[in-house]
CSV table of C-alpha atoms and ligand atoms in Angstrom, one decimal:
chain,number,residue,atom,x,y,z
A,25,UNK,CA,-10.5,-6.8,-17.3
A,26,UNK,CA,-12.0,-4.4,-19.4
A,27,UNK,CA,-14.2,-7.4,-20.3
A,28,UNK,CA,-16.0,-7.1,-17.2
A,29,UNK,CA,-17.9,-4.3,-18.2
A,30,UNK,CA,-19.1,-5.0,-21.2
A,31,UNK,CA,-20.2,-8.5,-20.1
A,32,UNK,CA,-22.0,-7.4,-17.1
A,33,UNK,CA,-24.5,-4.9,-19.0
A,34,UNK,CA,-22.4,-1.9,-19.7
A,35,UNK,CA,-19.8,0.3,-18.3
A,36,UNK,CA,-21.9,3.2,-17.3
A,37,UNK,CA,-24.1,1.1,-15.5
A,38,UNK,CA,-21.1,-0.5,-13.8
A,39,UNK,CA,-19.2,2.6,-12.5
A,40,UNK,CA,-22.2,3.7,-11.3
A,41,UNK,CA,-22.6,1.1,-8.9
A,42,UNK,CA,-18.8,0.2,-8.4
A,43,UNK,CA,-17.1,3.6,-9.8
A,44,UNK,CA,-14.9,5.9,-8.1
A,45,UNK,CA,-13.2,9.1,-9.5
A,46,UNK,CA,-10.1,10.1,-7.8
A,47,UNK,CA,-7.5,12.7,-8.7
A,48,UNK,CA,-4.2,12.5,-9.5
A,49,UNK,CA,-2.4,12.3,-5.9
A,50,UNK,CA,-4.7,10.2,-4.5
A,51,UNK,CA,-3.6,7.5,-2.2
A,52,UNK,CA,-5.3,4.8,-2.6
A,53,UNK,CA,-4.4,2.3,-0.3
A,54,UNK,CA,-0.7,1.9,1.6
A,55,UNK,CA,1.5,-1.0,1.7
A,56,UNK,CA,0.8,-3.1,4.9
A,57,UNK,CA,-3.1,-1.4,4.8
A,58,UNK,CA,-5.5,-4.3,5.1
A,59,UNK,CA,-7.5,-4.3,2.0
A,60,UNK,CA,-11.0,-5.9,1.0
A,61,UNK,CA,-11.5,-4.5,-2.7
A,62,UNK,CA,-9.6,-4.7,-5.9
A,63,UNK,CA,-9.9,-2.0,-8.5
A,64,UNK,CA,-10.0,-1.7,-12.5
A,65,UNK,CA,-8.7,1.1,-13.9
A,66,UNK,CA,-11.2,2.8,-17.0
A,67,UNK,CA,-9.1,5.9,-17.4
A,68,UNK,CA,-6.4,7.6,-16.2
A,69,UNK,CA,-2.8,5.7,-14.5
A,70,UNK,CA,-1.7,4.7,-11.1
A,71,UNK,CA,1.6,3.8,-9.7
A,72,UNK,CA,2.3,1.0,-7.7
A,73,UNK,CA,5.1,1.3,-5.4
A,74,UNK,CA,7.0,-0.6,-2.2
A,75,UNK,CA,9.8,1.8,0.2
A,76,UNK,CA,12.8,-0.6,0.3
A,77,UNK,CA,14.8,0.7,3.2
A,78,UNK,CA,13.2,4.0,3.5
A,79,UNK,CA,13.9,4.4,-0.3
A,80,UNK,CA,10.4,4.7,-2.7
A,81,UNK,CA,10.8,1.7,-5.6
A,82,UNK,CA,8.2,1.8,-8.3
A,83,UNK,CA,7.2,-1.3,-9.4
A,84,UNK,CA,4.6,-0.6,-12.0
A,85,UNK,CA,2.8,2.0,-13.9
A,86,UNK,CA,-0.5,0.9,-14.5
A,87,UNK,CA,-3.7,2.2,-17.4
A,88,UNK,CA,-7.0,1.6,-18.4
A,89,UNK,CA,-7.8,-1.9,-18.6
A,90,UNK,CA,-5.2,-3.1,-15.8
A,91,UNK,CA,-6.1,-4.3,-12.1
A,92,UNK,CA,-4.6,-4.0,-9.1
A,93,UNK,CA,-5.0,-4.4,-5.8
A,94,UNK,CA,-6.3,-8.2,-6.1
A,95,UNK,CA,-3.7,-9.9,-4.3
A,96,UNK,CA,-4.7,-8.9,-0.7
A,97,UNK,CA,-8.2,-10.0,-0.9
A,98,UNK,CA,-6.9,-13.3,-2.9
A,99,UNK,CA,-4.6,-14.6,0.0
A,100,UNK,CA,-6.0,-12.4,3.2
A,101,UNK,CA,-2.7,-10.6,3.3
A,102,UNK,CA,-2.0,-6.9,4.1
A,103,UNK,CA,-1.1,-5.0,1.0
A,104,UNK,CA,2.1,-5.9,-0.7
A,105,UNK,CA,2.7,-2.1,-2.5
A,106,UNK,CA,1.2,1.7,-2.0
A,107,UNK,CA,-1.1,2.4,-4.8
A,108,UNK,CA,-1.2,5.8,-6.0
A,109,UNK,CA,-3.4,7.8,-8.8
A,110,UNK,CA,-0.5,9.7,-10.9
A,111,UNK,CA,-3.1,11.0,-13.6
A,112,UNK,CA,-6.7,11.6,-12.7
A,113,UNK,CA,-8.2,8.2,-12.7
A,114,UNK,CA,-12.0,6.5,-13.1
A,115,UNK,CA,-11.6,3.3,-11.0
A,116,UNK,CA,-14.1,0.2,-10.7
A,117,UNK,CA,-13.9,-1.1,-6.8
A,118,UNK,CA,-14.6,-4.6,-6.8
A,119,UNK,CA,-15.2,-6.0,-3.7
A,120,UNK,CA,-14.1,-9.7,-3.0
A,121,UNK,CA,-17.3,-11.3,-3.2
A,122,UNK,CA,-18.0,-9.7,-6.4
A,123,UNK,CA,-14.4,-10.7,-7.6
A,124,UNK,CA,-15.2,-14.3,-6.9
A,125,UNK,CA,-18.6,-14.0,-8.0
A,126,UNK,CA,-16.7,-12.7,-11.6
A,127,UNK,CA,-14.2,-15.3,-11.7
A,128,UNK,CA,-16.5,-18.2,-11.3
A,129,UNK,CA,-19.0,-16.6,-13.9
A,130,UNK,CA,-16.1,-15.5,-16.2
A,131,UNK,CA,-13.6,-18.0,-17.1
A,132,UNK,CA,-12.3,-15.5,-19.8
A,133,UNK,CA,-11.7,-12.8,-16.4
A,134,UNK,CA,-9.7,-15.3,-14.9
A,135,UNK,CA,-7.3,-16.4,-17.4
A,136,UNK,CA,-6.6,-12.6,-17.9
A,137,UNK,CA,-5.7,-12.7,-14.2
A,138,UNK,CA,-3.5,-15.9,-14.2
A,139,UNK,CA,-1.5,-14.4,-17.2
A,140,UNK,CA,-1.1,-11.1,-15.5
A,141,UNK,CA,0.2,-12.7,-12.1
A,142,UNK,CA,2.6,-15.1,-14.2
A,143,UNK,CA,4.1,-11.9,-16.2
A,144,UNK,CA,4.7,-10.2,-12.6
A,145,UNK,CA,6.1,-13.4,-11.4
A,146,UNK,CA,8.0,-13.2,-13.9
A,147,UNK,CA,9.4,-10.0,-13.5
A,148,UNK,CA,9.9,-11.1,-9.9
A,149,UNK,CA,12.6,-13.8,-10.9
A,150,UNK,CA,14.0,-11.5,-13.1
A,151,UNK,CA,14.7,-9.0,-10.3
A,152,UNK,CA,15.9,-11.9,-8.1
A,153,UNK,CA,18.2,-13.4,-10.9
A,154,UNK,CA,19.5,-9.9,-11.0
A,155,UNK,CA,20.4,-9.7,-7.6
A,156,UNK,CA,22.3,-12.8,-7.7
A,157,UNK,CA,25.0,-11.3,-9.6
A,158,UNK,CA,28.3,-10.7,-8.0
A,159,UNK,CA,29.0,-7.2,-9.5
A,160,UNK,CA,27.2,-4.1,-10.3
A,161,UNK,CA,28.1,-3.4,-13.9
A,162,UNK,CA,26.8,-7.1,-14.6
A,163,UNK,CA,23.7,-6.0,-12.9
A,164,UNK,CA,23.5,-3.0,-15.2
A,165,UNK,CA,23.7,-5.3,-18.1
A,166,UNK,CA,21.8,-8.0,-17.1
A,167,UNK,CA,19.1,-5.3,-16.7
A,168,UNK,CA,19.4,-4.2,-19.9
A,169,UNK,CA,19.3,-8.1,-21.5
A,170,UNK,CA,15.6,-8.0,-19.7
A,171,UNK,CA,14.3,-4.5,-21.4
A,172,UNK,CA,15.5,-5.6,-24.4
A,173,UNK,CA,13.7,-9.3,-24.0
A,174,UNK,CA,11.0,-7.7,-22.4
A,175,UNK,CA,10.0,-4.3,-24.0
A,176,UNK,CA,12.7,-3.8,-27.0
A,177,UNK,CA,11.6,-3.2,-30.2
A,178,UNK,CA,13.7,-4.5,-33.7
A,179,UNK,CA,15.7,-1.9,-35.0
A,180,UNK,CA,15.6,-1.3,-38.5
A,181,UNK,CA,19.3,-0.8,-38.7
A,182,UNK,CA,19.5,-4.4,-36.9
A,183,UNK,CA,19.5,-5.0,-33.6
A,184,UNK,CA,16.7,-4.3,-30.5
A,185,UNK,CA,16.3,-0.1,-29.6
A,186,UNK,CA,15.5,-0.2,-26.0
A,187,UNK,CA,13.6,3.7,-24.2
A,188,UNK,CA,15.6,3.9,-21.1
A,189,UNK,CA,17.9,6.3,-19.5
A,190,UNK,CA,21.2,5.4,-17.0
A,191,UNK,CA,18.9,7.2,-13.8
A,192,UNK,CA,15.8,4.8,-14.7
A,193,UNK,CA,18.2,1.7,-14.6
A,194,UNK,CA,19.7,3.2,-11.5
A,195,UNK,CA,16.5,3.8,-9.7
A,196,UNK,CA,15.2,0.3,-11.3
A,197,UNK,CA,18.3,-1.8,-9.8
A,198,UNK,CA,19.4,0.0,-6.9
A,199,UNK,CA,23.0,1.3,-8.5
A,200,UNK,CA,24.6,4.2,-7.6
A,201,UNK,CA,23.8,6.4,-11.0
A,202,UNK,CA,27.5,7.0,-10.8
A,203,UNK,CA,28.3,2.9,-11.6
A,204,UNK,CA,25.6,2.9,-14.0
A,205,UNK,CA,26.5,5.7,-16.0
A,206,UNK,CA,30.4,4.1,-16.3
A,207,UNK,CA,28.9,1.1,-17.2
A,208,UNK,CA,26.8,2.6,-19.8
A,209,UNK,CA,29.8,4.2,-21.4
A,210,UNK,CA,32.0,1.6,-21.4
A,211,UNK,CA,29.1,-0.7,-23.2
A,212,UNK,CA,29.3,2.6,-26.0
A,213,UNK,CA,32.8,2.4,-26.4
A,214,UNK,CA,33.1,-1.7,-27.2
A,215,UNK,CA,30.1,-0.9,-29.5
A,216,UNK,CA,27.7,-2.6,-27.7
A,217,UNK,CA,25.6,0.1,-26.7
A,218,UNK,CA,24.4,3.0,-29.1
A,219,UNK,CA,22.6,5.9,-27.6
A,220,UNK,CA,19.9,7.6,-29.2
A,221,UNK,CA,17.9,11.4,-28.8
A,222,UNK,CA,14.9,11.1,-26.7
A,223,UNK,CA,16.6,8.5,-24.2
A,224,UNK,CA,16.6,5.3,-26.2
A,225,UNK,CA,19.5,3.1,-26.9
A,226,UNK,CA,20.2,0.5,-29.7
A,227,UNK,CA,21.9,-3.0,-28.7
A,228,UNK,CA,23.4,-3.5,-32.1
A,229,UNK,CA,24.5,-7.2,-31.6
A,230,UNK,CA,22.3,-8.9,-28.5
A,231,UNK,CA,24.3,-11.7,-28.4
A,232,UNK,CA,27.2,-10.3,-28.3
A,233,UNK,CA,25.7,-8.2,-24.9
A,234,UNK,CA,24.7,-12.0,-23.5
A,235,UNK,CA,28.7,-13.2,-24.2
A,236,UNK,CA,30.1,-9.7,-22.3
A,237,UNK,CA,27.6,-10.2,-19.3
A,238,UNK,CA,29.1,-13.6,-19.0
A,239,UNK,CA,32.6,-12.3,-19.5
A,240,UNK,CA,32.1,-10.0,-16.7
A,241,UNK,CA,30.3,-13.2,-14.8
A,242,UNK,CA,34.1,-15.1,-15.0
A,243,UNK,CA,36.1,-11.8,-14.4
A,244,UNK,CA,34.1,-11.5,-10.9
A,245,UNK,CA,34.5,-15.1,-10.4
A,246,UNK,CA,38.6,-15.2,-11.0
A,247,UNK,CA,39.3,-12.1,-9.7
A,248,UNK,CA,38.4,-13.2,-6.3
A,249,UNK,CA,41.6,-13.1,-4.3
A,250,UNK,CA,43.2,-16.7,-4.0
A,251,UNK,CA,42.8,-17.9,-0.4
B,20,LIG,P1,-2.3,-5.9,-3.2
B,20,LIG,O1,-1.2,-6.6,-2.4
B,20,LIG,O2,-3.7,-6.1,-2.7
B,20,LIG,O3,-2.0,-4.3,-3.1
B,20,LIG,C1,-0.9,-3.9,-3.8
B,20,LIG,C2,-1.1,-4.3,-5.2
B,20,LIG,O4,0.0,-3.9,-6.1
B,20,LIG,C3,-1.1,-5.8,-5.4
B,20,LIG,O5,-2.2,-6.3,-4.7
B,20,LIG,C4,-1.0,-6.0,-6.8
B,20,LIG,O6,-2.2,-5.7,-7.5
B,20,LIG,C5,0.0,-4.8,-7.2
B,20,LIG,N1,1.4,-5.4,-7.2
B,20,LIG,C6,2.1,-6.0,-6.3
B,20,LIG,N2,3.3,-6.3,-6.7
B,20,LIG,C7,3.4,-5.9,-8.0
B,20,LIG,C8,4.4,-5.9,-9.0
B,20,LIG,N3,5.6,-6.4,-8.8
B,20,LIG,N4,4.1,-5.4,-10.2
B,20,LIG,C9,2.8,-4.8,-10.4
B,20,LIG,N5,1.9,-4.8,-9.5
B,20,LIG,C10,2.1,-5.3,-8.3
């Protein structure tokens, strides 16, 4: 979306018409608000989050160049997420005329937006898929499957090095820190797992994470108490 601004005669000219300048803290707009304008981040982040049974989730951490905000004024709906401004932000408010008038006149503005709602739709199966599964510590691995599909990066000792720590995956999934920390050590012990300084972890032998998740899949199926 950063395109927008250089294709409609500049970004200076742009946020002074459409810009807004909002310190870090600001609340931009609540989940269940009703919302009319999308926004385009220049500078600075913003976190996008949803309360899931009184308990704050993030969903997102978003930078210059990302969007947000667009989904209300696409289907009329109130405001799936809160958006907040984490580090002092310059923001372009697009309002949903303008949006349309950009995505007719832009076809390069709207494939950028398909991609980006297929990625979170994505992620969005992903989080279902992980739910699905009967037991926690196949939740905590499944998760870590995803970062390393998603976000690892080849390690040059083999393998995929994945940044997380057991209280991101915990506050990611929902598991008690407690479970995910067991989990975590058990995966070190069988060598599956190796941590790292600075809160990274290298999966030596991916598939050899994929054939313990599904391991763990038939122990929670056979365990079952016979009826
Ligand atoms: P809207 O529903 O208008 O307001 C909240 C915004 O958060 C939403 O538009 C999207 O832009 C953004 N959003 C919603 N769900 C996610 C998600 N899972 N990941 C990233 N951003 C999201």
């Amino acid at each position: 979306m950063n395109d927008v601004a250089s294709q409609s005669g500049g970004s200076e000219v742009l946020f002074q018409r459409f810009g807004r300048q909002a310190p870090a803290g600001t609340v931009l707009f609540r989940e269940g608000d009703s919302g009319e304008e999308m926004y385009v981040i220049q500078s600075g982040r913003v976190q996008i989050t949803v309360t899931v049974r009184g308990i704050e989730r993030m969903l997102d951490e978003l930078g210059p160049g990302e969007f947000f905000g667009e989904m209300a004024i696409l289907n009329a709906r109130p405001r799936s997420a809160t958006a907040t401004v984490i580090e002092e932000a310059q923001l372009l408010v697009v309002g949903a005329k303008t949006l349309e008038a950009m995505i007719r006149g832009n076809t390069e503005i709207a494939v950028r937006m398909v991609k980006k709602l297929a990625e979170r739709l994505d992620e969005a199966d992903r989080v279902i898929e992980n739910l699905m599964l009967r037991d926690l510590a196949s939740r905590v691995v499944h998760h870590l499957q995803g970062l390393a599909e998603t976000a690892g990066v080849a390690a040059t000792e083999g393998g995929v090095r994945i940044q997380t720590t057991p209280s991101e995956v915990s506050q990611a999934i929902l598991v008690p820190l407690e479970t995910v920390g067991d989990v975590f050590a058990r995966l070190v012990k069988a060598n599956l797992l190796k941590p790292e300084a600075g809160g990274a972890f290298v999966i030596p032998d991916p598939a050899a994470m994929g054939q313990f998740l599904e391991f763990l899949g038939m122990k929670a199926r056979f365990e079952r108490p016979l009826t």
